[in-house]
mmCIF file of C-alpha atoms in Angstrom:
data_model
loop_
_atom_site.group_PDB
_atom_site.id
_atom_site.type_symbol
_atom_site.label_atom_id
_atom_site.label_comp_id
_atom_site.label_asym_id
_atom_site.label_seq_id
_atom_site.Cartn_x
_atom_site.Cartn_y
_atom_site.Cartn_z
ATOM 1 C CA MET O 327 -54.389 -32.486 52.431
ATOM 2 C CA ALA O 328 -57.711 -33.058 53.962
ATOM 3 C CA THR O 329 -58.079 -33.031 57.795
ATOM 4 C CA VAL O 330 -60.480 -35.423 59.867
ATOM 5 C CA PHE O 331 -62.578 -34.887 62.847
ATOM 6 C CA LYS O 332 -65.167 -36.911 64.855
ATOM 7 C CA ARG O 333 -68.876 -35.849 65.137
ATOM 8 C CA GLY O 334 -71.943 -37.349 66.700
ATOM 9 C CA LYS O 335 -73.169 -39.357 69.767
ATOM 10 C CA LYS O 336 -71.661 -42.404 68.242
ATOM 11 C CA PRO O 337 -68.854 -40.512 66.747
ATOM 12 C CA ILE O 338 -67.867 -41.040 63.102
ATOM 13 C CA TRP O 339 -64.843 -39.583 61.329
ATOM 14 C CA TYR O 340 -65.529 -36.662 58.973
ATOM 15 C CA ALA O 341 -63.377 -35.266 56.252
ATOM 16 C CA GLN O 342 -62.874 -31.643 55.594
ATOM 17 C CA TRP O 343 -61.047 -29.607 52.915
ATOM 18 C CA ARG O 344 -61.263 -26.412 50.983
ATOM 19 C CA ASP O 345 -62.276 -26.249 47.392
ATOM 20 C CA ALA O 346 -60.736 -24.016 44.669
ATOM 21 C CA ALA O 347 -62.861 -21.078 45.694
ATOM 22 C CA GLY O 348 -61.777 -21.353 49.354
ATOM 23 C CA HIS O 349 -65.061 -22.784 50.625
ATOM 24 C CA THR O 350 -64.980 -25.402 53.440
ATOM 25 C CA ILE O 351 -66.191 -28.822 52.405
ATOM 26 C CA GLN O 352 -67.167 -31.454 55.003
ATOM 27 C CA ARG O 353 -68.118 -35.014 54.083
ATOM 28 C CA LYS O 354 -68.772 -38.123 56.275
ATOM 29 C CA THR O 355 -66.135 -40.874 55.779
ATOM 30 C CA GLY O 356 -68.531 -43.469 57.337
ATOM 31 C CA ILE O 357 -65.678 -44.895 59.427
ATOM 32 C CA PRO O 358 -66.663 -45.116 63.194
ATOM 33 C CA VAL O 359 -64.181 -43.890 65.622
ATOM 34 C CA ASP O 360 -64.601 -46.735 67.944
ATOM 35 C CA MET O 361 -64.375 -50.312 66.301
ATOM 36 C CA PRO O 362 -63.870 -53.640 67.789
ATOM 37 C CA ASP O 363 -60.134 -54.466 68.068
ATOM 38 C CA LYS O 364 -59.146 -50.946 66.688
ATOM 39 C CA THR O 365 -58.058 -47.932 68.578
ATOM 40 C CA PRO O 366 -59.164 -44.402 67.653
ATOM 41 C CA LYS O 367 -55.674 -43.728 66.454
ATOM 42 C CA GLU O 368 -55.981 -46.585 63.943
ATOM 43 C CA THR O 369 -59.573 -45.607 62.775
ATOM 44 C CA ARG O 370 -58.230 -42.048 62.418
ATOM 45 C CA LYS O 371 -55.547 -43.277 60.077
ATOM 46 C CA MET O 372 -58.088 -45.314 57.979
ATOM 47 C CA ALA O 373 -60.384 -42.041 57.774
ATOM 48 C CA GLN O 374 -57.352 -39.984 56.823
ATOM 49 C CA GLN O 375 -56.661 -42.181 53.773
ATOM 50 C CA LEU O 376 -60.223 -42.077 52.665
ATOM 51 C CA ALA O 377 -60.469 -38.182 53.324
ATOM 52 C CA ASP O 378 -57.317 -37.591 51.066
ATOM 53 C CA VAL O 379 -58.838 -39.655 48.137
ATOM 54 C CA MET O 380 -62.263 -37.876 48.690
ATOM 55 C CA GLU O 381 -60.645 -34.484 48.373
ATOM 56 C CA GLN O 382 -58.659 -35.377 45.242
ATOM 57 C CA ALA O 383 -61.847 -36.907 43.538
ATOM 58 C CA ALA O 384 -63.847 -33.798 44.439
ATOM 59 C CA LYS O 385 -61.122 -31.574 42.914
ATOM 60 C CA GLY O 386 -60.840 -33.704 39.824
ATOM 61 C CA GLU O 387 -57.425 -34.950 40.642
ATOM 62 C CA GLN O 388 -58.608 -38.521 41.170
ATOM 63 C CA THR O 389 -61.237 -40.721 39.707
ATOM 64 C CA MET O 390 -64.341 -41.883 41.446
ATOM 65 C CA ASP O 391 -63.190 -45.380 40.891
ATOM 66 C CA ALA O 392 -59.954 -44.788 42.820
ATOM 67 C CA MET O 393 -62.030 -43.429 45.720
ATOM 68 C CA LEU O 394 -64.448 -46.577 45.636
ATOM 69 C CA ASP O 395 -61.143 -48.837 45.493
ATOM 70 C CA CYS O 396 -59.853 -47.031 48.641
ATOM 71 C CA VAL O 397 -63.184 -47.561 50.516
ATOM 72 C CA ARG O 398 -63.181 -51.234 49.533
ATOM 73 C CA SER O 399 -59.455 -51.870 50.564
ATOM 74 C CA ILE O 400 -59.957 -50.268 53.812
ATOM 75 C CA ALA O 401 -63.178 -52.249 54.598
ATOM 76 C CA VAL O 402 -61.660 -55.500 53.472
ATOM 77 C CA ALA O 403 -58.566 -54.894 55.375
ATOM 78 C CA ASN O 404 -60.596 -54.431 58.501
ATOM 79 C CA GLY O 405 -62.990 -57.351 58.065
ATOM 80 C CA MET O 406 -65.968 -55.141 56.906
ATOM 81 C CA GLY O 407 -67.437 -56.937 53.832
ATOM 82 C CA LYS O 408 -65.654 -58.929 51.258
ATOM 83 C CA PRO O 409 -63.667 -57.971 48.170
ATOM 84 C CA MET O 410 -65.568 -57.580 44.849
ATOM 85 C CA PRO O 411 -64.297 -60.064 42.438
ATOM 86 C CA SER O 412 -63.399 -59.255 38.762
ATOM 87 C CA ILE O 413 -65.949 -60.165 36.042
ATOM 88 C CA ARG O 414 -63.593 -62.952 34.877
ATOM 89 C CA GLU O 415 -63.244 -64.335 38.333
ATOM 90 C CA TYR O 416 -66.942 -64.216 39.121
ATOM 91 C CA LEU O 417 -67.862 -65.950 35.784
ATOM 92 C CA GLY O 418 -65.282 -68.651 36.609
ATOM 93 C CA ARG O 419 -67.096 -69.303 39.793
ATOM 94 C CA VAL O 420 -70.567 -69.849 38.450
ATOM 95 C CA PRO O 421 -71.510 -73.441 38.908
ATOM 96 C CA ALA O 422 -71.766 -75.703 35.827
ATOM 97 C CA THR O 423 -75.207 -76.437 34.372
ATOM 98 C CA SER O 424 -76.690 -79.892 34.177
ATOM 99 C CA GLY O 425 -76.286 -81.551 30.626
ATOM 100 C CA GLU O 426 -73.473 -81.478 28.298
ATOM 101 C CA SER O 427 -75.076 -79.285 25.722
ATOM 102 C CA ALA O 428 -76.361 -76.670 28.180
ATOM 103 C CA GLU O 429 -72.837 -76.474 29.772
ATOM 104 C CA LYS O 430 -71.354 -75.950 26.422
ATOM 105 C CA ASN O 431 -73.682 -73.230 25.494
ATOM 106 C CA ARG O 432 -73.114 -71.575 28.943
ATOM 107 C CA GLN O 433 -69.408 -71.596 28.409
ATOM 108 C CA ARG O 434 -69.671 -70.195 24.947
ATOM 109 C CA ALA O 435 -71.882 -67.405 26.198
ATOM 110 C CA HIS O 436 -69.348 -66.490 29.136
ATOM 111 C CA LYS O 437 -66.472 -66.605 26.556
ATOM 112 C CA ALA O 438 -68.224 -64.236 24.173
ATOM 113 C CA PHE O 439 -69.033 -61.795 27.030
ATOM 114 C CA LEU O 440 -65.281 -61.828 28.250
ATOM 115 C CA GLU O 441 -64.149 -61.321 24.597
ATOM 116 C CA PHE O 442 -66.467 -58.376 24.297
ATOM 117 C CA LEU O 443 -65.067 -56.922 27.456
ATOM 118 C CA GLY O 444 -61.484 -57.236 26.665
ATOM 119 C CA SER O 445 -59.240 -55.684 29.368
ATOM 120 C CA ARG O 446 -62.338 -54.741 31.220
ATOM 121 C CA ALA O 447 -63.022 -58.439 31.990
ATOM 122 C CA ASP O 448 -60.412 -57.913 34.827
ATOM 123 C CA MET O 449 -62.200 -55.035 36.403
ATOM 124 C CA ARG O 450 -64.609 -55.250 39.229
ATOM 125 C CA LEU O 451 -67.941 -56.991 38.658
ATOM 126 C CA ASP O 452 -69.919 -53.927 39.523
ATOM 127 C CA ILE O 453 -68.786 -52.047 36.434
ATOM 128 C CA ILE O 454 -71.430 -53.915 34.566
ATOM 129 C CA THR O 455 -74.298 -51.577 33.863
ATOM 130 C CA PRO O 456 -77.389 -51.816 31.767
ATOM 131 C CA ALA O 457 -75.643 -49.658 29.255
ATOM 132 C CA LEU O 458 -72.700 -52.084 29.141
ATOM 133 C CA CYS O 459 -75.198 -54.906 28.773
ATOM 134 C CA ARG O 460 -76.884 -53.113 25.660
ATOM 135 C CA GLU O 461 -73.468 -52.566 24.234
ATOM 136 C CA PHE O 462 -72.748 -56.308 24.393
ATOM 137 C CA LEU O 463 -75.884 -57.215 22.712
ATOM 138 C CA ARG O 464 -75.235 -54.927 19.807
ATOM 139 C CA TRP O 465 -71.712 -56.275 19.569
ATOM 140 C CA ALA O 466 -73.027 -59.936 19.549
ATOM 141 C CA LEU O 467 -75.587 -58.999 16.928
ATOM 142 C CA GLU O 468 -73.046 -57.994 14.572
ATOM 143 C CA LEU O 469 -71.201 -61.438 14.853
ATOM 144 C CA VAL O 470 -73.886 -64.054 15.253
ATOM 145 C CA GLN O 471 -77.639 -64.599 14.687
ATOM 146 C CA PRO O 472 -80.278 -63.099 17.046
ATOM 147 C CA SER O 473 -81.176 -66.621 18.442
ATOM 148 C CA THR O 474 -77.565 -67.158 19.481
ATOM 149 C CA VAL O 475 -77.447 -63.585 21.036
ATOM 150 C CA SER O 476 -80.624 -64.433 23.019
ATOM 151 C CA GLN O 477 -78.935 -67.438 24.351
ATOM 152 C CA TYR O 478 -75.836 -65.460 25.262
ATOM 153 C CA ARG O 479 -78.165 -62.973 27.214
ATOM 154 C CA GLY O 480 -80.006 -65.714 29.035
ATOM 155 C CA TYR O 481 -76.722 -67.319 30.417
ATOM 156 C CA ILE O 482 -75.222 -63.975 31.393
ATOM 157 C CA ALA O 483 -78.382 -62.725 33.096
ATOM 158 C CA ALA O 484 -78.392 -66.022 35.172
ATOM 159 C CA ALA O 485 -74.861 -65.528 36.234
ATOM 160 C CA LEU O 486 -75.663 -61.821 37.240
ATOM 161 C CA LYS O 487 -78.768 -62.980 39.077
ATOM 162 C CA ARG O 488 -76.563 -64.996 41.264
ATOM 163 C CA ALA O 489 -74.463 -61.867 42.004
ATOM 164 C CA VAL O 490 -77.681 -60.107 43.022
ATOM 165 C CA VAL O 491 -79.567 -62.715 45.025
ATOM 166 C CA GLU O 492 -76.823 -65.131 46.437
ATOM 167 C CA ASP O 493 -73.557 -62.992 46.665
ATOM 168 C CA ARG O 494 -75.115 -59.523 47.135
ATOM 169 C CA HIS O 495 -72.447 -58.052 44.739
ATOM 170 C CA LEU O 496 -74.938 -56.138 42.747
ATOM 171 C CA PRO O 497 -78.131 -54.207 43.802
ATOM 172 C CA SER O 498 -79.990 -55.352 40.727
ATOM 173 C CA ASN O 499 -79.463 -57.387 37.463
ATOM 174 C CA PRO O 500 -78.264 -54.994 34.705
ATOM 175 C CA MET O 501 -79.053 -57.515 31.989
ATOM 176 C CA ASP O 502 -82.713 -57.244 32.860
ATOM 177 C CA MET O 503 -82.743 -53.796 31.319
ATOM 178 C CA ALA O 504 -81.069 -54.967 28.032
ATOM 179 C CA ASN O 505 -83.638 -55.877 25.443
ATOM 180 C CA ILE O 506 -82.524 -57.799 22.257
ATOM 181 C CA GLY O 507 -85.527 -56.676 20.300
ATOM 182 C CA THR O 508 -84.908 -53.132 20.928
ATOM 183 C CA GLU O 509 -81.319 -53.298 19.833
ATOM 184 C CA MET O 510 -82.133 -55.271 16.699
ATOM 185 C CA ARG O 511 -84.765 -52.517 15.857
ATOM 186 C CA ALA O 512 -82.210 -49.919 16.376
ATOM 187 C CA MET O 513 -79.575 -51.737 14.218
ATOM 188 C CA GLY O 514 -82.122 -52.350 11.453
ATOM 189 C CA ILE O 515 -81.938 -56.219 11.892
ATOM 190 C CA ASP O 516 -84.864 -58.268 10.633
ATOM 191 C CA LYS O 517 -86.733 -59.980 13.623
ATOM 192 C CA ALA O 518 -86.834 -63.198 11.622
ATOM 193 C CA GLY O 519 -82.966 -63.214 11.102
ATOM 194 C CA SER O 520 -81.795 -65.200 8.200
ATOM 195 C CA LYS O 521 -84.504 -66.855 6.156
ATOM 196 C CA ARG O 522 -84.145 -70.428 5.250
ATOM 197 C CA GLU O 523 -84.252 -71.250 1.442
ATOM 198 C CA PRO O 524 -86.327 -74.058 -0.009
ATOM 199 C CA PHE O 525 -84.503 -76.853 -1.993
ATOM 200 C CA THR O 526 -84.877 -76.715 -5.618
ATOM 201 C CA VAL O 527 -86.644 -79.589 -7.564
ATOM 202 C CA GLU O 528 -83.332 -80.965 -8.549
ATOM 203 C CA GLU O 529 -82.050 -80.976 -5.152
ATOM 204 C CA MET O 530 -85.141 -82.767 -3.865
ATOM 205 C CA GLN O 531 -84.873 -85.339 -6.373
ATOM 206 C CA ARG O 532 -81.180 -85.998 -5.391
ATOM 207 C CA MET O 533 -82.060 -86.360 -1.723
ATOM 208 C CA LEU O 534 -84.956 -88.633 -2.332
ATOM 209 C CA HIS O 535 -83.085 -90.989 -4.443
ATOM 210 C CA ASP O 536 -79.316 -90.530 -3.946
ATOM 211 C CA PHE O 537 -78.918 -89.927 -0.238
ATOM 212 C CA PRO O 538 -77.808 -92.941 1.906
ATOM 213 C CA ARG O 539 -80.486 -94.665 4.081
ATOM 214 C CA PRO O 540 -82.125 -93.863 6.237
ATOM 215 C CA TRP O 541 -81.820 -90.285 5.232
ATOM 216 C CA ARG O 542 -83.470 -90.582 1.803
ATOM 217 C CA ASP O 543 -86.431 -92.301 3.597
ATOM 218 C CA MET O 544 -86.675 -89.665 6.239
ATOM 219 C CA VAL O 545 -86.587 -86.993 3.406
ATOM 220 C CA ALA O 546 -89.428 -88.799 1.700
ATOM 221 C CA VAL O 547 -91.386 -89.041 4.808
ATOM 222 C CA SER O 548 -91.035 -85.290 5.475
ATOM 223 C CA TYR O 549 -91.784 -84.237 1.853
ATOM 224 C CA TYR O 550 -94.608 -86.549 1.152
ATOM 225 C CA LEU O 551 -96.310 -85.805 4.526
ATOM 226 C CA ALA O 552 -96.512 -82.123 3.691
ATOM 227 C CA GLY O 553 -93.254 -80.851 5.228
ATOM 228 C CA LEU O 554 -93.238 -82.972 8.518
ATOM 229 C CA ARG O 555 -90.639 -81.575 10.938
ATOM 230 C CA LEU O 556 -87.384 -83.617 11.810
ATOM 231 C CA SER O 557 -88.485 -84.214 15.274
ATOM 232 C CA ASP O 558 -91.790 -85.764 13.991
ATOM 233 C CA VAL O 559 -89.926 -87.733 11.377
ATOM 234 C CA CYS O 560 -87.613 -89.254 13.948
ATOM 235 C CA MET O 561 -90.439 -90.118 16.476
ATOM 236 C CA LEU O 562 -92.939 -91.356 13.747
ATOM 237 C CA ARG O 563 -94.613 -94.443 15.178
ATOM 238 C CA TRP O 564 -95.953 -97.276 12.963
ATOM 239 C CA SER O 565 -99.085 -97.025 14.878
ATOM 240 C CA SER O 566 -99.653 -93.590 13.360
ATOM 241 C CA VAL O 567 -99.634 -95.132 9.980
ATOM 242 C CA ASP O 568 -102.936 -96.593 8.785
ATOM 243 C CA PHE O 569 -102.177 -98.489 5.470
ATOM 244 C CA GLU O 570 -106.001 -99.451 5.097
ATOM 245 C CA THR O 571 -107.446 -96.024 5.299
ATOM 246 C CA GLY O 572 -104.354 -94.365 3.699
ATOM 247 C CA VAL O 573 -103.771 -91.692 6.277
ATOM 248 C CA VAL O 574 -101.028 -90.927 8.809
ATOM 249 C CA SER O 575 -102.390 -89.483 12.102
ATOM 250 C CA LEU O 576 -99.966 -87.862 14.707
ATOM 251 C CA ARG O 577 -99.630 -85.047 17.164
ATOM 252 C CA GLU O 578 -96.770 -82.701 16.322
ATOM 253 C CA ILE O 579 -94.012 -82.518 18.906
ATOM 254 C CA LYS O 580 -93.420 -78.730 18.573
ATOM 255 C CA THR O 581 -96.969 -77.575 18.417
ATOM 256 C CA ARG O 582 -98.839 -80.429 19.929
ATOM 257 C CA HIS O 583 -101.415 -80.014 17.143
ATOM 258 C CA GLU O 584 -103.151 -83.088 15.773
ATOM 259 C CA ARG O 585 -102.697 -83.835 12.078
ATOM 260 C CA VAL O 586 -104.156 -86.223 9.740
ATOM 261 C CA ILE O 587 -102.246 -86.429 6.422
ATOM 262 C CA SER O 588 -103.036 -88.517 3.301
ATOM 263 C CA LEU O 589 -100.698 -91.380 2.668
ATOM 264 C CA LEU O 590 -99.466 -91.084 -0.935
ATOM 265 C CA PRO O 591 -98.989 -94.180 -2.960
ATOM 266 C CA VAL O 592 -95.192 -93.368 -3.470
ATOM 267 C CA LEU O 593 -94.710 -93.095 0.376
ATOM 268 C CA ARG O 594 -96.822 -96.040 1.086
ATOM 269 C CA GLU O 595 -94.510 -98.239 -1.140
ATOM 270 C CA ARG O 596 -91.471 -96.960 0.760
ATOM 271 C CA LEU O 597 -92.899 -97.523 4.227
ATOM 272 C CA LEU O 598 -94.052 -101.098 3.392
ATOM 273 C CA THR O 599 -90.424 -101.751 2.286
ATOM 274 C CA ILE O 600 -89.004 -100.392 5.440
ATOM 275 C CA ARG O 601 -91.436 -102.424 7.613
ATOM 276 C CA ALA O 602 -90.599 -105.612 5.786
ATOM 277 C CA GLU O 603 -86.905 -104.988 6.269
ATOM 278 C CA GLN O 604 -87.480 -104.615 9.899
ATOM 279 C CA GLY O 605 -89.105 -107.970 10.180
ATOM 280 C CA GLY O 606 -92.817 -107.170 9.413
ATOM 281 C CA GLU O 607 -95.652 -105.624 11.443
ATOM 282 C CA GLY O 608 -94.933 -105.309 15.111
ATOM 283 C CA ALA O 609 -91.183 -105.842 14.963
ATOM 284 C CA GLU O 610 -90.450 -102.091 15.632
ATOM 285 C CA GLU O 611 -92.329 -99.410 17.511
ATOM 286 C CA TYR O 612 -90.776 -96.512 15.417
ATOM 287 C CA VAL O 613 -90.347 -96.211 11.653
ATOM 288 C CA PHE O 614 -86.806 -95.021 12.276
ATOM 289 C CA PRO O 615 -85.931 -96.688 15.617
ATOM 290 C CA HIS O 616 -82.210 -95.511 15.544
ATOM 291 C CA MET O 617 -83.159 -91.984 14.970
ATOM 292 C CA ALA O 618 -85.881 -92.150 17.605
ATOM 293 C CA CYS O 619 -83.382 -93.373 20.138
ATOM 294 C CA ARG O 620 -81.002 -90.516 19.186
ATOM 295 C CA TYR O 621 -83.720 -88.066 19.283
ATOM 296 C CA GLN O 622 -84.628 -89.149 22.802
ATOM 297 C CA GLY O 623 -81.020 -88.956 23.996
ATOM 298 C CA GLN O 624 -78.712 -86.080 24.996
ATOM 299 C CA TYR O 625 -77.380 -85.446 21.340
ATOM 300 C CA SER O 626 -80.647 -84.908 19.406
ATOM 301 C CA SER O 627 -79.216 -81.577 17.939
ATOM 302 C CA ARG O 628 -76.534 -83.731 16.165
ATOM 303 C CA ILE O 629 -79.103 -85.195 13.904
ATOM 304 C CA SER O 630 -79.593 -82.078 12.109
ATOM 305 C CA THR O 631 -75.919 -81.393 12.101
ATOM 306 C CA ASP O 632 -75.465 -84.850 10.435
ATOM 307 C CA PHE O 633 -78.016 -83.945 7.739
ATOM 308 C CA THR O 634 -76.194 -80.659 7.065
ATOM 309 C CA GLY O 635 -73.011 -82.651 6.644
ATOM 310 C CA LEU O 636 -74.702 -84.582 3.883
ATOM 311 C CA LEU O 637 -75.914 -81.453 2.244
ATOM 312 C CA LYS O 638 -72.341 -80.143 2.092
ATOM 313 C CA ALA O 639 -70.969 -83.534 0.988
ATOM 314 C CA TYR O 640 -73.366 -83.564 -2.123
ATOM 315 C CA GLY O 641 -72.694 -79.921 -2.876
ATOM 316 C CA ILE O 642 -76.289 -78.743 -2.106
ATOM 317 C CA VAL O 643 -74.926 -76.082 0.523
ATOM 318 C CA ASP O 644 -71.593 -74.288 0.495
ATOM 319 C CA THR O 645 -69.016 -75.994 2.561
ATOM 320 C CA ARG O 646 -68.298 -72.516 4.307
ATOM 321 C CA ASP O 647 -71.783 -72.780 5.731
ATOM 322 C CA ASP O 648 -70.476 -74.049 9.036
ATOM 323 C CA GLY O 649 -70.723 -71.091 11.316
ATOM 324 C CA GLU O 650 -67.186 -69.682 10.503
ATOM 325 C CA VAL O 651 -66.804 -65.979 10.569
ATOM 326 C CA LEU O 652 -67.134 -64.531 7.112
ATOM 327 C CA GLU O 653 -67.516 -61.044 5.718
ATOM 328 C CA GLY O 654 -68.993 -58.524 8.119
ATOM 329 C CA ARG O 655 -68.083 -60.793 11.011
ATOM 330 C CA ARG O 656 -71.422 -62.395 11.076
ATOM 331 C CA HIS O 657 -71.533 -66.091 11.454
ATOM 332 C CA ARG O 658 -73.293 -67.576 8.420
ATOM 333 C CA VAL O 659 -76.423 -69.690 9.176
ATOM 334 C CA ASN O 660 -76.905 -72.687 6.951
ATOM 335 C CA SER O 661 -79.147 -71.422 4.183
ATOM 336 C CA LYS O 662 -80.591 -74.960 3.778
ATOM 337 C CA SER O 663 -81.334 -77.612 6.469
ATOM 338 C CA PHE O 664 -83.765 -80.332 7.016
ATOM 339 C CA HIS O 665 -86.432 -77.724 7.747
ATOM 340 C CA SER O 666 -85.839 -76.447 4.159
ATOM 341 C CA ILE O 667 -88.084 -79.369 3.041
ATOM 342 C CA ARG O 668 -91.047 -77.682 4.779
ATOM 343 C CA HIS O 669 -90.172 -74.470 2.822
ATOM 344 C CA SER O 670 -89.835 -76.467 -0.336
ATOM 345 C CA VAL O 671 -93.402 -77.996 0.176
ATOM 346 C CA VAL O 672 -94.914 -74.512 0.698
ATOM 347 C CA SER O 673 -92.946 -72.989 -2.310
ATOM 348 C CA PHE O 674 -93.811 -75.793 -4.769
ATOM 349 C CA ALA O 675 -97.422 -75.960 -3.814
ATOM 350 C CA ARG O 676 -97.995 -72.167 -3.895
ATOM 351 C CA VAL O 677 -96.758 -71.821 -7.528
ATOM 352 C CA ASN O 678 -99.550 -74.242 -8.633
ATOM 353 C CA PRO O 679 -102.467 -72.122 -9.744
ATOM 354 C CA GLN O 680 -104.923 -74.757 -8.740
ATOM 355 C CA LEU O 681 -103.902 -74.572 -5.091
ATOM 356 C CA THR O 682 -104.903 -71.653 -2.973
ATOM 357 C CA ALA O 683 -102.875 -70.219 0.048
ATOM 358 C CA ASP O 684 -105.523 -71.423 2.362
ATOM 359 C CA MET O 685 -105.267 -75.095 1.013
ATOM 360 C CA VAL O 686 -101.523 -74.985 1.329
ATOM 361 C CA ARG O 687 -101.555 -73.630 4.856
ATOM 362 C CA ASP O 688 -104.136 -76.234 6.039
ATOM 363 C CA ALA O 689 -102.084 -79.103 4.316
ATOM 364 C CA VAL O 690 -98.737 -78.094 5.941
ATOM 365 C CA GLY O 691 -100.371 -77.203 9.299
ATOM 366 C CA HIS O 692 -99.549 -73.663 9.640
ATOM 367 C CA THR O 693 -101.785 -71.823 12.013
ATOM 368 C CA SER O 694 -101.714 -68.220 10.283
ATOM 369 C CA GLU O 695 -101.107 -66.667 6.922
ATOM 370 C CA ALA O 696 -98.246 -64.679 8.282
ATOM 371 C CA VAL O 697 -96.416 -67.919 9.202
ATOM 372 C CA GLU O 698 -97.197 -69.503 5.908
ATOM 373 C CA ARG O 699 -96.018 -66.455 3.921
ATOM 374 C CA GLY O 700 -92.651 -66.833 5.558
ATOM 375 C CA TYR O 701 -92.036 -70.204 4.108
ATOM 376 C CA PHE O 702 -92.821 -69.230 0.442
ATOM 377 C CA ALA O 703 -90.265 -68.435 -2.032
ATOM 378 C CA ALA O 704 -91.490 -68.153 -5.652
ATOM 379 C CA GLY O 705 -88.357 -69.495 -7.379
ATOM 380 C CA ASP O 706 -86.601 -68.045 -10.398
ATOM 381 C CA ALA O 707 -89.055 -69.367 -12.964
ATOM 382 C CA ALA O 708 -92.075 -67.918 -11.228
ATOM 383 C CA LYS O 709 -90.217 -64.519 -10.728
ATOM 384 C CA ALA O 710 -89.340 -64.474 -14.440
ATOM 385 C CA LYS O 711 -92.974 -64.952 -15.220
ATOM 386 C CA VAL O 712 -93.862 -62.096 -12.965
ATOM 387 C CA MET O 713 -91.330 -59.868 -14.746
ATOM 388 C CA ASP O 714 -92.642 -60.983 -18.130
ATOM 389 C CA ALA O 715 -96.091 -59.981 -16.920
ATOM 390 C CA LEU O 716 -94.941 -56.487 -15.943
ATOM 391 C CA VAL O 717 -93.635 -55.955 -19.456
ATOM 392 C CA ASP O 718 -96.811 -57.227 -20.973
ATOM 393 C CA ALA O 719 -98.910 -54.825 -18.797
ATOM 394 C CA VAL O 720 -97.298 -51.756 -20.197
ATOM 395 C CA LYS O 721 -96.786 -52.839 -23.787
ATOM 396 C CA PRO O 722 -99.968 -51.024 -25.107
ATOM 397 C CA ALA O 723 -98.739 -47.676 -23.629
ATOM 398 C CA MET O 724 -95.197 -47.863 -24.884
ATOM 399 C CA PRO O 725 -94.303 -45.574 -27.799
ATOM 400 C CA ASP O 726 -93.333 -46.942 -31.217
ATOM 401 C CA CYS O 727 -89.620 -46.036 -30.587
ATOM 402 C CA LYS O 728 -89.090 -44.906 -34.090
ATOM 403 C CA THR O 729 -88.675 -41.232 -33.256
ATOM 404 C CA SER O 730 -85.370 -40.000 -34.669
ATOM 405 C CA VAL O 731 -83.089 -37.874 -32.482
ATOM 406 C CA ALA O 732 -82.077 -34.633 -34.150
#
């Protein structure tokens, strides 16, 4: 059992004990002898409790966590400081974010972090270290796509920032020292994540002619305007369409780049039909007014989800492509989406020997060769031609194959 004594001009209780070799060890408890509303006898009792745990920890008979718990309990019981909340308690106190979508994402991130922690979620908030945060990122990368892990990290980092800045529970934000890119490289995960696949020719034909309206018209606008993104299709204005000169001029929502695209006759006829159904020129501001309204509202992400539902209903994507956990515990990302139309445009154009990569890149509006290359998929027919060419290339060098085996 340790002993305590006081030392200093403003005396503080010290702990003293002997180690296994018989050496005398002295350590400061940090508890003042004189405290408001406490007698020296009461402060000595507090110091004795702490001294005993310090001795046990030094001899390996008690964990450091137990010693820290003792310090906190003594401090809290005597009005010095405030109790450290558990991780689960603290995340439960984080104020809700504005917006239904953001709040849903925040709750999903917190739920994932608590699931990763398991029973550790009920331990003190200050057990969170940079190493634990990196472990969480690796755990999450096994389950979901990198973009989702990035979202998880952002919401957890924001919560821990409050613990540093506002509540003073942590000296620094441990999530700041956890980098997704580093963990992805260590795990051998491609930075691009899951690559979207282009639609086949048959699938594009079905979407252009069999899908219900306005979806088949939106697919046509995207495809015949060189892979126009869903956001630009939803927000396409009639003022951007010049039927006389035969061009469509717009500023892309994502990149803010100006684009001037030729208006193909097949699309021109569709657009004229849509305008007539709306009541003629000037009746509506947008080509797809309902979609424009949805895009500008709170539920713009559901437009893409609705399109994915159509792809499933028409058998173009697997009905399991809905984010459920499959083999390897990784959530499957929809292999095809509205953005796959853009991939299809690039892939269909690139296999045409009359079109160079620069021509395709300029038509689609890609800013670099590296970006455009990521959208290209040769397709089975083109790949078969490549394999045939490999066979043809070595034919002259191949033996007659009539040698008998003894």
